[in-house]
Amino acid sequence: MTALADMDLGAARVFAVNLDGKAMAALLRAEVKQQIGRLAVGGATPGLAVALVGDDPASQVYVKGKVKACEEVGIASTLRKLPDTTTQDELLGLVDAWNADPAVDGILVQLPLPKGIDQRAVIDRIAPTKDVDGFHPHNLGLLASGRPGLVACTPAGVMRMLSVYGKAYGWTPAGKRAVVIGRSITVGRPMSLLLTNADATVTVCHSRTPDLAGRIGEADLVVAAAGVPQLVKGAWIKVGAVVIDVGIHRMADGGLCGDVEFDAARLRAAAISPVPGGVGPMTIAQLMRNCALAASARRGIAID
Ligand code: NAD
């Protein structure tokens, strides 16, 4: 870690604004709860079907959080736990059944899937109208063409976070230089498309990018989704930048950290999301919103 005394803080602020994802997610869930109330009045309580294959401990925690959030906002969730011996055909059969079930508005197959199951084949089988994770090529294609439908929850949650911050502090991604670290289908790639659609000038960095520090030093907005603990050093952050940390890692002492060296970065950033309590809660709240959007579109009931 960079010693704080060694850092050139220049005109840095004392501390960045804390982008409190827990509080923002509570507001988003309250909004979604009202939308679901409108759907329920129309006789269309949204249904989310979740498949959890195998016994990955992190996946079990994530799925538990999603099911709990469904209860809170009024979504009817169905959880199907399957052994890690499940075959690809069995899983595709379950997806087919949910695709055909009128009570199911959203389908979520928790990733990663056990070895032997082709993740892409499973994602591609989900009906795009029920693809509440937003990973289907149809939905990614819509996003790439600037007509977003169902958008991946983590990047959509980040955009909501930026919008809340922007309204409070008069900030916008438009015209800003944004650096997204990571190009996965689930986070980095849709994130870069959302920011492009929001008129930022976007640089996508990845494991083959030379001089990551240089790229980050130019950025007014950094979204870190590399999955490498504290990869982004505080000293790299441009003074006054907005920093969003998507990474989440368990440390040797049992605590959690992100992809950004938080303590040092918050001395230079204008705003920064913490880990935990930043992007994580926004992701789950956005999943609830996607379920409401999917139900609204499929059943023809307006919610906004
Ligand atoms: P991934 O492994 O699929 O992708 C990581 C990306 O980062 C790749 O594109 C890779 O090229 C890039 N990368 C890896 N090392 C790099 C380096 N040294 N320099 C620059 N780029 C590098 O991971 P993912 O699924 O996109 O997730 C990324 C992180 O976000 C993980 O820590 C994951 O746990 C976390 N995550 C959090 C949430 C949440 O809700 N908070 C949701 C999804 C993912």
XYZ file of C-alpha atoms and ligand atoms in Angstrom:
348
model
C 0.000 0.000 0.000
C 1.276 3.538 -0.754
C 2.224 5.338 2.466
C -0.049 8.369 2.739
C 2.853 10.587 3.823
C 4.630 9.721 0.553
C 1.733 10.689 -1.691
C 1.658 13.934 -3.605
C -1.820 15.097 -2.666
C -1.597 18.377 -4.602
C -4.944 20.138 -4.434
C -6.681 17.025 -3.139
C -9.780 17.185 -0.994
C -9.546 15.956 2.560
C -11.965 13.085 1.910
C -14.099 12.063 -1.033
C -17.880 11.953 -0.919
C -18.846 8.449 0.172
C -21.078 6.865 -2.477
C -23.226 4.960 -0.011
C -24.602 2.066 -2.034
C -26.529 0.689 0.911
C -28.555 3.879 1.296
C -28.993 4.350 -2.472
C -30.097 0.727 -2.862
C -32.714 1.152 -0.110
C -34.167 4.095 -2.067
C -34.156 2.108 -5.308
C -35.844 -0.877 -3.633
C -38.543 1.434 -2.217
C -39.144 2.796 -5.728
C -39.353 -0.728 -7.167
C -41.724 -1.802 -4.394
C -44.154 0.895 -5.514
C -43.842 -0.232 -9.136
C -44.525 -3.801 -8.113
C -47.588 -2.566 -6.213
C -48.868 -1.137 -9.521
C -48.223 -4.458 -11.269
C -49.964 -6.382 -8.487
C -53.061 -4.167 -8.821
C -53.099 -5.219 -12.476
C -52.980 -8.875 -11.325
C -49.358 -9.287 -12.410
C -47.138 -9.899 -9.383
C -43.692 -10.449 -10.933
C -42.085 -13.869 -10.614
C -38.322 -14.498 -10.531
C -36.983 -18.033 -11.042
C -33.442 -18.673 -9.797
C -31.278 -21.721 -10.515
C -28.330 -22.417 -8.220
C -26.171 -25.283 -9.485
C -23.529 -26.782 -7.190
C -22.354 -25.588 -3.792
C -20.102 -22.583 -4.462
C -20.207 -20.726 -1.102
C -20.128 -17.208 -2.596
C -22.973 -18.080 -5.001
C -25.062 -19.352 -2.091
C -24.607 -16.029 -0.272
C -25.479 -14.007 -3.404
C -28.597 -16.073 -4.116
C -29.755 -15.764 -0.507
C -29.456 -11.969 -0.784
C -31.447 -11.935 -4.024
C -34.269 -14.099 -2.613
C -34.444 -11.879 0.493
C -34.647 -8.728 -1.661
C -37.512 -10.324 -3.645
C -39.461 -10.855 -0.412
C -38.882 -7.252 0.591
C -40.202 -5.723 -2.634
C -43.002 -8.211 -3.321
C -41.541 -10.357 -6.115
C -42.549 -14.048 -6.009
C -39.247 -15.942 -6.145
C -38.684 -19.621 -6.900
C -35.277 -21.055 -5.995
C -34.184 -24.332 -7.610
C -31.047 -25.795 -6.015
C -29.408 -28.396 -8.237
C -26.430 -30.695 -7.519
C -23.095 -30.119 -9.286
C -23.715 -33.398 -11.147
C -26.513 -31.634 -13.102
C -26.010 -32.007 -16.844
C -26.210 -29.193 -19.352
C -29.305 -30.777 -20.923
C -31.059 -30.915 -17.549
C -30.325 -27.244 -16.920
C -31.426 -26.272 -20.444
C -34.639 -28.236 -19.838
C -35.314 -26.200 -16.695
C -34.680 -22.942 -18.577
C -37.086 -24.089 -21.323
C -39.770 -24.821 -18.712
C -39.332 -21.364 -17.159
C -39.322 -19.721 -20.587
C -42.748 -21.282 -21.191
C -44.180 -20.534 -17.721
C -46.398 -17.396 -17.818
C -45.907 -16.807 -14.060
C -42.140 -16.419 -14.547
C -41.092 -12.902 -15.596
C -37.383 -13.219 -14.873
C -34.896 -16.102 -15.097
C -31.563 -16.019 -13.325
C -28.997 -18.799 -13.554
C -26.377 -18.019 -10.917
C -22.843 -17.977 -12.330
C -20.307 -19.502 -12.321
C -21.666 -22.879 -13.421
C -19.830 -26.112 -12.611
C -17.271 -27.432 -15.110
C -18.884 -29.369 -17.940
C -21.759 -26.911 -18.409
C -21.318 -24.379 -21.201
C -22.233 -21.065 -19.597
C -22.863 -19.351 -22.943
C -25.256 -22.074 -24.104
C -27.323 -21.638 -20.948
C -27.394 -17.833 -21.163
C -28.329 -18.000 -24.849
C -31.283 -20.298 -24.037
C -32.975 -17.792 -21.695
C -35.796 -15.902 -23.426
C -34.440 -12.344 -23.944
C -37.670 -10.900 -22.468
C -36.966 -12.825 -19.225
C -33.202 -12.200 -19.185
C -33.126 -10.084 -16.006
C -29.325 -10.475 -15.773
C -29.013 -8.784 -19.179
C -26.314 -11.211 -20.388
C -28.157 -12.516 -23.485
C -26.597 -11.397 -26.805
C -29.942 -9.869 -27.801
C -29.906 -7.531 -24.791
C -26.181 -6.801 -25.102
C -26.791 -6.020 -28.788
C -29.585 -3.589 -27.928
C -27.269 -1.878 -25.452
C -24.485 -1.698 -28.053
C -26.908 -0.121 -30.526
C -27.900 2.531 -27.989
C -31.386 1.130 -27.302
C -30.958 -0.569 -23.938
C -33.574 -3.109 -22.851
C -32.687 -5.318 -19.903
C -29.205 -4.196 -18.832
C -26.769 -6.177 -16.657
C -27.478 -5.359 -13.007
C -24.012 -4.335 -11.793
C -23.293 -1.726 -14.498
C -26.914 -0.523 -14.399
C -26.538 -0.148 -10.614
C -23.334 1.852 -11.138
C -25.160 4.186 -13.544
C -27.883 4.702 -10.933
C -25.206 5.498 -8.356
C -23.623 8.049 -10.707
C -27.024 9.570 -11.395
C -27.776 10.022 -7.664
C -24.335 11.583 -7.150
C -24.745 13.715 -10.269
C -28.097 15.146 -9.128
C -26.692 16.051 -5.719
C -23.400 17.518 -6.887
C -24.103 18.747 -10.415
C -21.913 16.082 -12.023
C -22.512 14.231 -15.292
C -20.563 11.569 -17.226
C -21.192 13.527 -20.446
C -17.918 14.831 -21.873
C -15.845 13.163 -19.141
C -12.916 10.818 -19.705
C -13.945 7.479 -18.249
C -11.718 4.455 -17.715
C -13.374 1.075 -17.233
C -11.023 -1.637 -15.988
C -12.336 -5.008 -17.162
C -14.138 -6.139 -20.318
C -16.249 -9.055 -19.093
C -19.718 -9.572 -20.551
C -21.181 -9.257 -17.050
C -19.549 -6.001 -15.902
C -16.825 -4.211 -17.911
C -18.262 -4.442 -21.414
C -21.845 -3.342 -20.629
C -20.392 -0.673 -18.306
C -18.344 0.793 -21.161
C -21.407 0.770 -23.433
C -23.592 2.504 -20.842
C -20.976 5.211 -20.352
C -20.562 5.587 -24.130
C -24.341 5.985 -24.421
C -24.112 8.608 -21.648
C -21.651 10.634 -23.795
C -18.475 9.877 -21.842
C -15.203 9.286 -23.717
C -14.516 5.721 -22.679
C -11.259 3.773 -22.484
C -11.569 0.071 -21.712
C -8.529 -1.364 -19.918
C -7.887 -5.070 -19.409
C -5.197 -7.560 -18.487
C -3.161 -6.748 -21.654
C -3.309 -2.964 -21.241
C 0.153 -1.413 -20.818
C 0.569 1.513 -18.402
C -2.673 1.135 -16.474
C -1.471 3.840 -14.057
C -1.123 6.289 -16.958
C -4.613 5.558 -18.273
C -6.159 5.937 -14.814
C -4.257 9.155 -14.188
C -6.120 10.727 -17.147
C -9.569 9.639 -16.003
C -12.337 11.832 -14.574
C -14.225 8.621 -13.820
C -12.721 5.245 -12.945
C -14.807 2.080 -12.786
C -12.649 -0.747 -11.461
C -13.899 -4.264 -12.283
C -10.706 -6.288 -12.723
C -11.192 -8.709 -9.853
C -7.679 -7.982 -8.490
C -7.479 -6.827 -4.865
C -6.330 -3.186 -4.560
C -4.998 -3.150 -8.124
C -5.710 0.578 -8.475
C -3.319 2.554 -6.307
C -4.573 5.691 -4.605
C -1.693 7.703 -6.023
C -2.862 6.935 -9.594
C -6.205 8.676 -9.131
C -6.532 12.109 -10.711
C -7.475 14.683 -8.089
C -11.230 15.257 -8.241
C -12.056 12.031 -10.099
C -15.102 9.884 -9.335
C -14.128 6.319 -8.434
C -16.427 3.314 -8.518
C -15.079 0.064 -7.100
C -16.873 -3.032 -8.377
C -14.380 -5.604 -7.073
C -14.993 -7.521 -3.899
C -12.409 -9.733 -2.206
C -12.036 -11.554 1.086
C -8.724 -10.624 2.776
C -6.555 -12.850 4.955
C -7.873 -11.106 8.104
C -11.457 -11.950 7.106
C -12.351 -8.390 6.037
C -13.418 -7.311 2.543
C -11.638 -5.055 0.079
C -12.175 -3.925 -3.492
C -10.041 -3.399 -6.594
C -9.070 0.089 -5.378
C -6.696 1.093 -2.604
C -9.531 2.847 -0.803
C -7.800 4.706 2.050
C -5.342 6.409 -0.282
C -7.778 6.916 -3.182
C -10.342 8.751 -1.086
C -7.797 11.488 -0.338
C -7.674 12.377 -4.048
C -11.098 11.432 -5.413
C -14.131 13.716 -5.374
C -16.334 10.694 -4.697
C -15.697 7.000 -4.149
C -17.794 3.899 -3.534
C -16.742 1.768 -0.551
C -16.402 -2.017 -0.367
C -18.512 -3.391 1.180
C -21.610 -1.186 1.035
C -21.058 0.268 -2.448
C -21.837 -1.420 -5.741
C -22.917 -4.769 -4.195
C -26.260 -3.595 -2.744
C -26.969 -1.581 -5.921
C -26.575 -4.735 -8.013
C -29.287 -6.564 -6.084
C -31.648 -3.569 -6.086
C -31.161 -3.241 -9.842
C -32.044 -6.919 -10.268
C -35.364 -6.153 -8.557
C -35.868 -3.246 -10.950
C -35.096 -5.481 -13.933
C -37.734 -7.976 -12.725
C -40.289 -5.156 -12.526
C -39.275 -3.907 -16.002
C -39.491 -7.409 -17.493
C -42.941 -7.984 -15.968
C -44.135 -4.555 -17.109
C -42.975 -5.114 -20.708
C -44.197 -8.715 -20.989
C -47.591 -8.077 -19.417
C -48.171 -4.633 -20.947
C -48.667 -2.779 -17.642
C -46.936 0.602 -17.229
C -45.021 1.069 -13.990
C -43.403 4.529 -14.229
P -13.807 -11.321 -14.847
O -12.696 -12.125 -14.247
O -14.791 -11.974 -15.746
O -13.169 -10.109 -15.666
C -12.090 -9.373 -15.172
C -11.633 -8.389 -16.216
O -10.587 -7.615 -15.658
C -11.105 -9.024 -17.489
O -11.606 -8.341 -18.604
C -9.575 -8.838 -17.389
O -8.978 -8.617 -18.648
C -9.457 -7.604 -16.509
N -8.244 -7.657 -15.696
C -7.812 -8.671 -14.934
N -6.629 -8.359 -14.363
C -6.320 -7.113 -14.785
C -5.221 -6.244 -14.545
N -4.205 -6.600 -13.769
N -5.230 -5.035 -15.145
C -6.273 -4.649 -15.922
N -7.329 -5.441 -16.189
C -7.357 -6.646 -15.608
O -14.520 -10.603 -13.613
P -15.967 -9.895 -13.511
O -17.020 -10.932 -13.423
O -16.082 -8.833 -14.549
O -15.843 -9.236 -12.066
C -14.835 -8.307 -11.741
C -14.853 -8.044 -10.231
O -16.102 -7.488 -9.871
C -14.684 -9.296 -9.367
O -13.957 -8.924 -8.207
C -16.091 -9.653 -8.981
O -16.162 -10.335 -7.750
C -16.699 -8.277 -8.845
N -18.150 -8.227 -9.046
C -18.863 -7.553 -8.113
C -20.225 -7.420 -8.263
C -20.989 -6.653 -7.245
O -22.197 -6.707 -7.259
N -20.297 -5.919 -6.370
C -20.868 -8.000 -9.362
C -20.108 -8.657 -10.322
C -18.743 -8.764 -10.166
